[in-house]
Amino acid sequence: MDFFPENITGHYAAEKKAIMSLCNNRKGYCIADLARHLDASIPKVTRIVSEMLADGYLVELGKIGSSGGRRASLFGLNPNAGCFVGVHVGHEGLTVAVTDFPGNVLSVVESIPFHLESTESSVHQMCEKVRTCLKNMPVDSERIAAYGVDLTGRVNHQTGYSYSYFISEEKPLRMLLEQEFGRAVVVENDSRAMAWGEYVCGVAGDEGTILFLNVGWGLGMGMVLDGKLFYGKSGFSGEFGHFPLLNNDQYCRCGKVGCLETGASGLALHRLVTEKLAQGRTSVLSPAFKKGEDITLDNILDAIKKEDVLAIECIEEVGATLGRALAGLINIFNPDLVVIGGRLSVTEHYLLPPLKSAVNKLSLNIVNNDTHIKVSQLGRTAGAIGSSLLAKGLLLGNIEQ
Ligand SMILES: [Zn+2]
């Protein structure tokens, strides 16, 4: 069995992809249900399902009772039909996740050391690390159907170009990756992949509209609106971090002044802490600071874990600023769920109370009453898991390229 999307073509291709998309929700379907969804005759669907069983795409999951006494068979995706690899490329390293056809997470490896650079050779190094990692995972490489790769910055998933990292002027990143992996690849922005991971496999339940805030070194957002990822015209939606909200006179990485990210992100937390240390405030970080050592974001997150009062004050300030901006988003989107993810989500006990207080104070109560705010369940694995699920979407024709 071959896994390239173009091989689910030919006879009844559209119907086969539609059946796989339907079964993607992990439910079993009987022939009558499938015929109704496809608006096709029972004999035709019976024939298509038989072919898909023979090809290994579907399996019989069991039987259901029926009024006629004869029990109809339920069909679902065959877990062994193939698997999908998701790769999250971050400044803190790589995470690789493998999911099967029904969407179960088979294996995840986190924190693979990798230095992200904006060059073509960096792409090759990343692919080498992924291949080495997969060799040590319980995955048959022949069964890998497609890859998903998410990374920070501006990414156009349709053209496959990345505009912030892994930049190649001649070829889109997706093409470079397809040459490396020998399989179809989808590239995605990290916050959007994380949002999709949480939506399908994480903290989301029946919620159809979720906003995922990726509070890392920067601040990004992925949106699932009515069950679908929202991209905008060119895939650049969700640049919440560059919302020009603050009158703080702080230069942003984008070159502008007063972006939300300058007050609500890991970068902002780092600035607040080091400013206070420079003013002579006492902290567990003071000795290292006085010696001139670099204070990293991980050092600060560690200090918060150790209940350092100065670092806690700063994360509370970040939470209040983020909550003020989130109040506006909740008024606009009226979401079911807001998920707080990214590196700073580990500080939830200090980040969330001021954030929720600002949301309660500043958003319209009739709107925010609808909204739950939860911390990411998948944590550092959200991007890689989301990317692997998007790779399956590519194979099933749910992603346009
Ligand atoms: Zn900015």
GROMACS .gro file of C-alpha atoms and ligand atoms in nm:
model
  402
    1MET     CA    1   0.000   0.000   0.000
    2ASP     CA    2   0.131   0.340  -0.097
    3PHE     CA    3   0.066   0.648   0.110
    4PHE     CA    4   0.098   0.946  -0.114
    5PRO     CA    5  -0.228   1.138  -0.134
    6GLU     CA    6  -0.237   1.104  -0.510
    7ASN     CA    7  -0.271   0.730  -0.464
    8ILE     CA    8  -0.613   0.769  -0.309
    9THR     CA    9  -0.729   0.874  -0.652
   10GLY     CA   10  -0.890   0.706  -0.946
   11HIS     CA   11  -1.201   0.501  -0.897
   12TYR     CA   12  -1.432   0.651  -0.630
   13ALA     CA   13  -1.143   0.868  -0.501
   14ALA     CA   14  -1.367   1.151  -0.379
   15GLU     CA   15  -1.598   0.909  -0.198
   16LYS     CA   16  -1.305   0.727  -0.040
   17LYS     CA   17  -1.154   1.048   0.092
   18ALA     CA   18  -1.496   1.156   0.218
   19ILE     CA   19  -1.538   0.826   0.405
   20MET     CA   20  -1.192   0.862   0.559
   21SER     CA   21  -1.270   1.218   0.664
   22LEU     CA   22  -1.596   1.105   0.823
   23CYS     CA   23  -1.427   0.818   1.008
   24ASN     CA   24  -1.160   1.063   1.123
   25ASN     CA   25  -1.383   1.161   1.417
   26ARG     CA   26  -1.311   0.815   1.565
   27LYS     CA   27  -1.671   0.701   1.537
   28GLY     CA   28  -1.772   0.387   1.354
   29TYR     CA   29  -2.010   0.416   1.061
   30CYS     CA   30  -2.242   0.155   0.914
   31ILE     CA   31  -2.302   0.137   0.538
   32ALA     CA   32  -2.645   0.304   0.569
   33ASP     CA   33  -2.496   0.602   0.758
   34LEU     CA   34  -2.215   0.639   0.506
   35ALA     CA   35  -2.464   0.624   0.216
   36ARG     CA   36  -2.668   0.901   0.379
   37HIS     CA   37  -2.363   1.124   0.438
   38LEU     CA   38  -2.234   1.066   0.085
   39ASP     CA   39  -2.579   1.089  -0.073
   40ALA     CA   40  -2.498   0.764  -0.256
   41SER     CA   41  -2.675   0.430  -0.298
   42ILE     CA   42  -2.621   0.142  -0.053
   43PRO     CA   43  -2.484  -0.095  -0.324
   44LYS     CA   44  -2.233   0.169  -0.436
   45VAL     CA   45  -2.114   0.241  -0.081
   46THR     CA   46  -2.096  -0.133  -0.007
   47ARG     CA   47  -1.866  -0.170  -0.308
   48ILE     CA   48  -1.647   0.125  -0.205
   49VAL     CA   49  -1.617   0.003   0.155
   50SER     CA   50  -1.520  -0.345   0.033
   51GLU     CA   51  -1.239  -0.194  -0.172
   52MET     CA   52  -1.123   0.016   0.123
   53LEU     CA   53  -1.124  -0.290   0.351
   54ALA     CA   54  -0.917  -0.479   0.093
   55ASP     CA   55  -0.676  -0.185   0.057
   56GLY     CA   56  -0.634  -0.168   0.435
   57TYR     CA   57  -0.776   0.182   0.487
   58LEU     CA   58  -1.078   0.065   0.689
   59VAL     CA   59  -1.144  -0.209   0.944
   60GLU     CA   60  -1.463  -0.353   1.085
   61LEU     CA   61  -1.502  -0.222   1.440
   62GLY     CA   62  -1.801  -0.433   1.545
   63LYS     CA   63  -2.173  -0.468   1.494
   64ILE     CA   64  -2.475  -0.264   1.590
   65GLY     CA   65  -2.829  -0.393   1.643
   66SER     CA   66  -3.100  -0.313   1.391
   67SER     CA   67  -3.477  -0.339   1.397
   68GLY     CA   68  -3.473  -0.603   1.125
   69GLY     CA   69  -3.277  -0.840   1.345
   70ARG     CA   70  -2.975  -0.837   1.118
   71ARG     CA   71  -2.683  -0.657   1.281
   72ALA     CA   72  -2.504  -0.401   1.067
   73SER     CA   73  -2.125  -0.376   1.070
   74LEU     CA   74  -1.949  -0.060   1.188
   75PHE     CA   75  -1.644   0.056   0.997
   76GLY     CA   76  -1.362   0.287   1.105
   77LEU     CA   77  -1.007   0.386   1.010
   78ASN     CA   78  -0.751   0.108   1.025
   79PRO     CA   79  -0.487   0.212   1.285
   80ASN     CA   80  -0.231   0.014   1.088
   81ALA     CA   81  -0.306   0.188   0.759
   82GLY     CA   82  -0.021   0.426   0.821
   83CYS     CA   83   0.117   0.679   1.062
   84PHE     CA   84   0.197   1.050   1.059
   85VAL     CA   85   0.504   1.231   1.183
   86GLY     CA   86   0.479   1.579   1.334
   87VAL     CA   87   0.788   1.792   1.396
   88HIS     CA   88   0.782   2.105   1.609
   89VAL     CA   89   1.081   2.328   1.538
   90GLY     CA   90   1.142   2.574   1.821
   91HIS     CA   91   1.424   2.786   1.958
   92GLU     CA   92   1.438   2.539   2.247
   93GLY     CA   93   1.492   2.237   2.017
   94LEU     CA   94   1.283   1.982   1.826
   95THR     CA   95   0.987   1.769   1.932
   96VAL     CA   96   0.883   1.471   1.719
   97ALA     CA   97   0.543   1.301   1.754
   98VAL     CA   98   0.393   1.007   1.569
   99THR     CA   99   0.017   0.947   1.546
  100ASP     CA  100  -0.174   0.666   1.380
  101PHE     CA  101  -0.464   0.687   1.135
  102PRO     CA  102  -0.740   0.719   1.399
  103GLY     CA  103  -0.535   0.994   1.573
  104ASN     CA  104  -0.385   0.804   1.867
  105VAL     CA  105  -0.048   0.936   1.980
  106LEU     CA  106   0.197   0.646   1.935
  107SER     CA  107   0.518   0.811   2.048
  108VAL     CA  108   0.668   1.151   2.134
  109VAL     CA  109   1.030   1.258   2.181
  110GLU     CA  110   1.091   1.605   2.328
  111SER     CA  111   1.385   1.839   2.364
  112ILE     CA  112   1.603   1.717   2.078
  113PRO     CA  113   1.890   1.969   2.072
  114PHE     CA  114   1.877   2.185   1.761
  115HIS     CA  115   1.993   2.536   1.682
  116LEU     CA  116   1.735   2.705   1.458
  117GLU     CA  117   1.891   2.915   1.185
  118SER     CA  118   1.753   3.077   0.880
  119THR     CA  119   1.946   2.876   0.621
  120GLU     CA  120   1.895   2.584   0.383
  121SER     CA  121   2.170   2.381   0.554
  122SER     CA  122   1.982   2.423   0.881
  123VAL     CA  123   1.683   2.252   0.713
  124HIS     CA  124   1.906   1.957   0.620
  125GLN     CA  125   2.043   1.933   0.976
  126MET     CA  126   1.690   1.937   1.117
  127CYS     CA  127   1.582   1.655   0.883
  128GLU     CA  128   1.888   1.448   0.981
  129LYS     CA  129   1.793   1.484   1.349
  130VAL     CA  130   1.434   1.381   1.275
  131ARG     CA  131   1.547   1.073   1.078
  132THR     CA  132   1.782   0.970   1.361
  133CYS     CA  133   1.506   1.020   1.615
  134LEU     CA  134   1.258   0.812   1.413
  135LYS     CA  135   1.508   0.524   1.394
  136ASN     CA  136   1.494   0.505   1.773
  137MET     CA  137   1.115   0.528   1.792
  138PRO     CA  138   0.881   0.226   1.761
  139VAL     CA  139   0.785   0.330   1.407
  140ASP     CA  140   0.819   0.141   1.080
  141SER     CA  141   0.948   0.409   0.841
  142GLU     CA  142   0.773   0.234   0.551
  143ARG     CA  143   0.441   0.305   0.719
  144ILE     CA  144   0.496   0.682   0.748
  145ALA     CA  145   0.228   0.836   0.528
  146ALA     CA  146   0.303   1.209   0.554
  147TYR     CA  147   0.490   1.466   0.761
  148GLY     CA  148   0.383   1.789   0.927
  149VAL     CA  149   0.640   2.050   1.032
  150ASP     CA  150   0.554   2.356   1.237
  151LEU     CA  151   0.781   2.646   1.314
  152THR     CA  152   0.773   2.992   1.457
  153GLY     CA  153   0.709   3.301   1.246
  154ARG     CA  154   0.521   3.369   0.929
  155VAL     CA  155   0.434   3.054   0.730
  156ASN     CA  156   0.204   3.021   0.431
  157HIS     CA  157   0.076   2.663   0.448
  158GLN     CA  158  -0.068   2.679   0.096
  159THR     CA  159   0.244   2.791  -0.090
  160GLY     CA  160   0.471   2.612   0.159
  161TYR     CA  161   0.693   2.918   0.208
  162SER     CA  162   0.836   3.016   0.545
  163TYR     CA  163   0.922   3.385   0.579
  164SER     CA  164   1.093   3.400   0.918
  165TYR     CA  165   1.316   3.088   0.936
  166PHE     CA  166   1.447   2.820   0.703
  167ILE     CA  167   1.430   3.072   0.421
  168SER     CA  168   1.521   2.957   0.073
  169GLU     CA  169   1.471   3.204  -0.209
  170GLU     CA  170   1.456   2.938  -0.477
  171LYS     CA  171   1.222   2.680  -0.331
  172PRO     CA  172   0.943   2.679  -0.077
  173LEU     CA  173   1.032   2.511   0.251
  174ARG     CA  174   0.769   2.246   0.185
  175MET     CA  175   0.948   2.136  -0.133
  176LEU     CA  176   1.285   2.113   0.047
  177LEU     CA  177   1.123   1.900   0.317
  178GLU     CA  178   0.947   1.673   0.066
  179GLN     CA  179   1.282   1.610  -0.103
  180GLU     CA  180   1.439   1.527   0.234
  181PHE     CA  181   1.162   1.300   0.367
  182GLY     CA  182   1.033   1.152   0.038
  183ARG     CA  183   0.676   1.201   0.149
  184ALA     CA  184   0.408   1.468   0.129
  185VAL     CA  185   0.470   1.746   0.385
  186VAL     CA  186   0.254   2.020   0.529
  187VAL     CA  187   0.425   2.322   0.688
  188GLU     CA  188   0.246   2.528   0.947
  189ASN     CA  189   0.289   2.813   1.190
  190ASP     CA  190   0.367   2.678   1.540
  191SER     CA  191   0.076   2.845   1.723
  192ARG     CA  192  -0.173   2.715   1.467
  193ALA     CA  193  -0.036   2.359   1.489
  194MET     CA  194  -0.055   2.378   1.870
  195ALA     CA  195  -0.415   2.501   1.852
  196TRP     CA  196  -0.506   2.207   1.628
  197GLY     CA  197  -0.332   1.959   1.859
  198GLU     CA  198  -0.525   2.088   2.160
  199TYR     CA  199  -0.848   2.096   1.964
  200VAL     CA  200  -0.826   1.735   1.844
  201CYS     CA  201  -0.624   1.558   2.115
  202GLY     CA  202  -0.591   1.794   2.410
  203VAL     CA  203  -0.786   2.006   2.651
  204ALA     CA  204  -1.080   2.087   2.418
  205GLY     CA  205  -1.394   1.879   2.455
  206ASP     CA  206  -1.697   1.958   2.241
  207GLU     CA  207  -1.596   2.322   2.200
  208GLY     CA  208  -1.606   2.436   1.837
  209THR     CA  209  -1.443   2.777   1.873
  210ILE     CA  210  -1.115   2.795   2.059
  211LEU     CA  211  -0.840   3.054   2.080
  212PHE     CA  212  -0.497   2.911   2.163
  213LEU     CA  213  -0.247   3.161   2.305
  214ASN     CA  214   0.112   3.049   2.255
  215VAL     CA  215   0.287   3.238   2.534
  216GLY     CA  216   0.650   3.153   2.470
  217TRP     CA  217   0.946   3.383   2.410
  218GLY     CA  218   0.704   3.573   2.185
  219LEU     CA  219   0.326   3.569   2.176
  220GLY     CA  220   0.128   3.393   1.902
  221MET     CA  221  -0.225   3.271   1.856
  222GLY     CA  222  -0.397   2.987   1.673
  223MET     CA  223  -0.770   3.003   1.611
  224VAL     CA  224  -1.015   2.718   1.556
  225LEU     CA  225  -1.343   2.876   1.448
  226ASP     CA  226  -1.647   2.650   1.416
  227GLY     CA  227  -1.423   2.343   1.404
  228LYS     CA  228  -1.182   2.474   1.140
  229LEU     CA  229  -0.841   2.638   1.163
  230PHE     CA  230  -0.861   3.001   1.062
  231TYR     CA  231  -0.584   3.119   0.831
  232GLY     CA  232  -0.675   3.455   0.684
  233LYS     CA  233  -0.590   3.528   0.321
  234SER     CA  234  -0.224   3.422   0.327
  235GLY     CA  235  -0.199   3.223   0.647
  236PHE     CA  236  -0.070   3.512   0.854
  237SER     CA  237  -0.367   3.546   1.090
  238GLY     CA  238  -0.313   3.522   1.465
  239GLU     CA  239  -0.034   3.780   1.505
  240PHE     CA  240  -0.177   3.873   1.843
  241GLY     CA  241   0.169   3.954   1.980
  242HIS     CA  242   0.197   4.249   1.744
  243PHE     CA  243  -0.134   4.403   1.848
  244PRO     CA  244  -0.040   4.769   1.906
  245LEU     CA  245  -0.198   4.797   2.248
  246LEU     CA  246   0.064   4.925   2.491
  247ASN     CA  247   0.190   5.277   2.556
  248ASN     CA  248   0.517   5.149   2.699
  249ASP     CA  249   0.765   5.295   2.450
  250GLN     CA  250   0.921   4.949   2.412
  251TYR     CA  251   1.062   4.852   2.074
  252CYS     CA  252   0.924   4.523   1.945
  253ARG     CA  253   1.116   4.263   1.743
  254CYS     CA  254   0.899   4.359   1.445
  255GLY     CA  255   1.042   4.712   1.451
  256LYS     CA  256   0.732   4.884   1.582
  257VAL     CA  257   0.664   5.022   1.930
  258GLY     CA  258   0.414   4.917   2.194
  259CYS     CA  259   0.319   4.572   2.056
  260LEU     CA  260   0.140   4.348   2.306
  261GLU     CA  261   0.437   4.108   2.299
  262THR     CA  262   0.655   4.373   2.464
  263GLY     CA  263   0.440   4.342   2.777
  264ALA     CA  264   0.293   3.991   2.759
  265SER     CA  265   0.544   3.720   2.661
  266GLY     CA  266   0.859   3.544   2.780
  267LEU     CA  267   1.055   3.829   2.633
  268ALA     CA  268   0.854   4.077   2.844
  269LEU     CA  269   0.898   3.863   3.155
  270HIS     CA  270   1.273   3.855   3.094
  271ARG     CA  271   1.286   4.234   3.053
  272LEU     CA  272   1.080   4.300   3.368
  273VAL     CA  273   1.293   4.068   3.582
  274THR     CA  274   1.628   4.200   3.459
  275GLU     CA  275   1.512   4.562   3.498
  276LYS     CA  276   1.418   4.497   3.860
  277LEU     CA  277   1.746   4.313   3.924
  278ALA     CA  278   1.931   4.615   3.782
  279GLN     CA  279   1.740   4.835   4.027
  280GLY     CA  280   1.888   4.624   4.308
  281ARG     CA  281   1.582   4.414   4.394
  282THR     CA  282   1.657   4.089   4.575
  283SER     CA  283   1.590   3.753   4.409
  284VAL     CA  284   1.736   3.404   4.388
  285LEU     CA  285   1.871   3.534   4.057
  286SER     CA  286   2.060   3.827   4.219
  287PRO     CA  287   2.396   3.649   4.277
  288ALA     CA  288   2.422   3.536   3.913
  289PHE     CA  289   2.307   3.878   3.791
  290LYS     CA  290   2.567   4.057   4.004
  291LYS     CA  291   2.838   3.831   3.861
  292GLY     CA  292   2.734   3.943   3.512
  293GLU     CA  293   2.601   3.602   3.410
  294ASP     CA  294   2.326   3.581   3.149
  295ILE     CA  295   1.981   3.533   3.299
  296THR     CA  296   1.779   3.306   3.068
  297LEU     CA  297   1.404   3.259   3.048
  298ASP     CA  298   1.451   2.907   3.186
  299ASN     CA  299   1.638   3.059   3.485
  300ILE     CA  300   1.338   3.283   3.550
  301LEU     CA  301   1.083   3.000   3.510
  302ASP     CA  302   1.297   2.802   3.755
  303ALA     CA  303   1.296   3.095   4.001
  304ILE     CA  304   0.914   3.108   3.981
  305LYS     CA  305   0.904   2.737   4.058
  306LYS     CA  306   1.117   2.812   4.364
  307GLU     CA  307   0.858   3.077   4.468
  308ASP     CA  308   1.091   3.370   4.409
  309VAL     CA  309   0.884   3.680   4.493
  310LEU     CA  310   1.044   3.912   4.237
  311ALA     CA  311   0.995   3.666   3.950
  312ILE     CA  312   0.636   3.600   4.066
  313GLU     CA  313   0.560   3.975   4.070
  314CYS     CA  314   0.680   3.995   3.712
  315ILE     CA  315   0.479   3.696   3.585
  316GLU     CA  316   0.172   3.844   3.755
  317GLU     CA  317   0.229   4.168   3.564
  318VAL     CA  318   0.257   3.968   3.240
  319GLY     CA  319  -0.069   3.785   3.329
  320ALA     CA  320  -0.256   4.112   3.391
  321THR     CA  321  -0.136   4.263   3.062
  322LEU     CA  322  -0.225   3.948   2.868
  323GLY     CA  323  -0.566   3.934   3.040
  324ARG     CA  324  -0.644   4.293   2.937
  325ALA     CA  325  -0.577   4.209   2.571
  326LEU     CA  326  -0.760   3.876   2.600
  327ALA     CA  327  -1.068   4.062   2.730
  328GLY     CA  328  -1.082   4.237   2.392
  329LEU     CA  329  -1.042   3.909   2.202
  330ILE     CA  330  -1.322   3.746   2.402
  331ASN     CA  331  -1.550   4.039   2.321
  332ILE     CA  332  -1.474   3.996   1.951
  333PHE     CA  333  -1.483   3.615   1.915
  334ASN     CA  334  -1.717   3.499   2.193
  335PRO     CA  335  -1.516   3.172   2.206
  336ASP     CA  336  -1.608   2.852   2.388
  337LEU     CA  337  -1.256   2.808   2.514
  338VAL     CA  338  -0.930   2.995   2.549
  339VAL     CA  339  -0.624   2.772   2.592
  340ILE     CA  340  -0.310   2.917   2.748
  341GLY     CA  341  -0.012   2.729   2.608
  342GLY     CA  342   0.356   2.783   2.534
  343ARG     CA  343   0.654   2.789   2.768
  344LEU     CA  344   0.501   3.034   3.017
  345SER     CA  345   0.196   2.810   3.075
  346VAL     CA  346   0.403   2.616   3.333
  347THR     CA  347   0.359   2.921   3.560
  348GLU     CA  348  -0.019   2.881   3.553
  349HIS     CA  349  -0.071   2.924   3.930
  350TYR     CA  350   0.071   3.276   3.909
  351LEU     CA  351  -0.010   3.369   3.549
  352LEU     CA  352  -0.378   3.275   3.545
  353PRO     CA  353  -0.527   3.456   3.849
  354PRO     CA  354  -0.435   3.811   3.729
  355LEU     CA  355  -0.519   3.709   3.372
  356LYS     CA  356  -0.868   3.588   3.469
  357SER     CA  357  -0.923   3.888   3.694
  358ALA     CA  358  -0.844   4.125   3.404
  359VAL     CA  359  -1.077   3.929   3.173
  360ASN     CA  360  -1.360   3.944   3.429
  361LYS     CA  361  -1.301   4.313   3.490
  362LEU     CA  362  -1.259   4.431   3.132
  363SER     CA  363  -1.462   4.204   2.901
  364LEU     CA  364  -1.840   4.207   2.873
  365ASN     CA  365  -1.979   3.966   3.131
  366ILE     CA  366  -2.255   3.843   2.902
  367VAL     CA  367  -1.979   3.740   2.656
  368ASN     CA  368  -1.715   3.605   2.896
  369ASN     CA  369  -1.972   3.392   3.078
  370ASP     CA  370  -1.960   3.164   2.772
  371THR     CA  371  -1.584   3.124   2.781
  372HIS     CA  372  -1.368   2.877   2.971
  373ILE     CA  373  -0.999   2.952   3.016
  374LYS     CA  374  -0.779   2.644   3.051
  375VAL     CA  375  -0.412   2.562   3.043
  376SER     CA  376  -0.276   2.350   2.759
  377GLN     CA  377  -0.297   1.979   2.826
  378LEU     CA  378  -0.039   1.877   2.567
  379GLY     CA  379   0.222   2.130   2.688
  380ARG     CA  380   0.544   2.116   2.491
  381THR     CA  381   0.410   1.835   2.270
  382ALA     CA  382   0.110   2.035   2.135
  383GLY     CA  383   0.287   2.156   1.821
  384ALA     CA  384   0.432   1.821   1.714
  385ILE     CA  385   0.105   1.636   1.780
  386GLY     CA  386  -0.090   1.908   1.599
  387SER     CA  387   0.147   1.889   1.301
  388SER     CA  388   0.111   1.512   1.275
  389LEU     CA  389  -0.269   1.552   1.274
  390LEU     CA  390  -0.240   1.819   1.004
  391ALA     CA  391  -0.029   1.577   0.798
  392LYS     CA  392  -0.322   1.337   0.808
  393GLY     CA  393  -0.551   1.623   0.701
  394LEU     CA  394  -0.324   1.671   0.401
  395LEU     CA  395  -0.352   1.304   0.307
  396LEU     CA  396  -0.729   1.309   0.341
  397GLY     CA  397  -0.762   1.618   0.126
  398ASN     CA  398  -0.879   1.839   0.415
  399ILE     CA  399  -0.586   2.075   0.359
  400GLU     CA  400  -0.562   2.265   0.034
  401GLN     CA  401  -0.225   2.306  -0.128
  402ZN      ZN  402   0.563   4.377   1.713
   0.00000   0.00000   0.00000
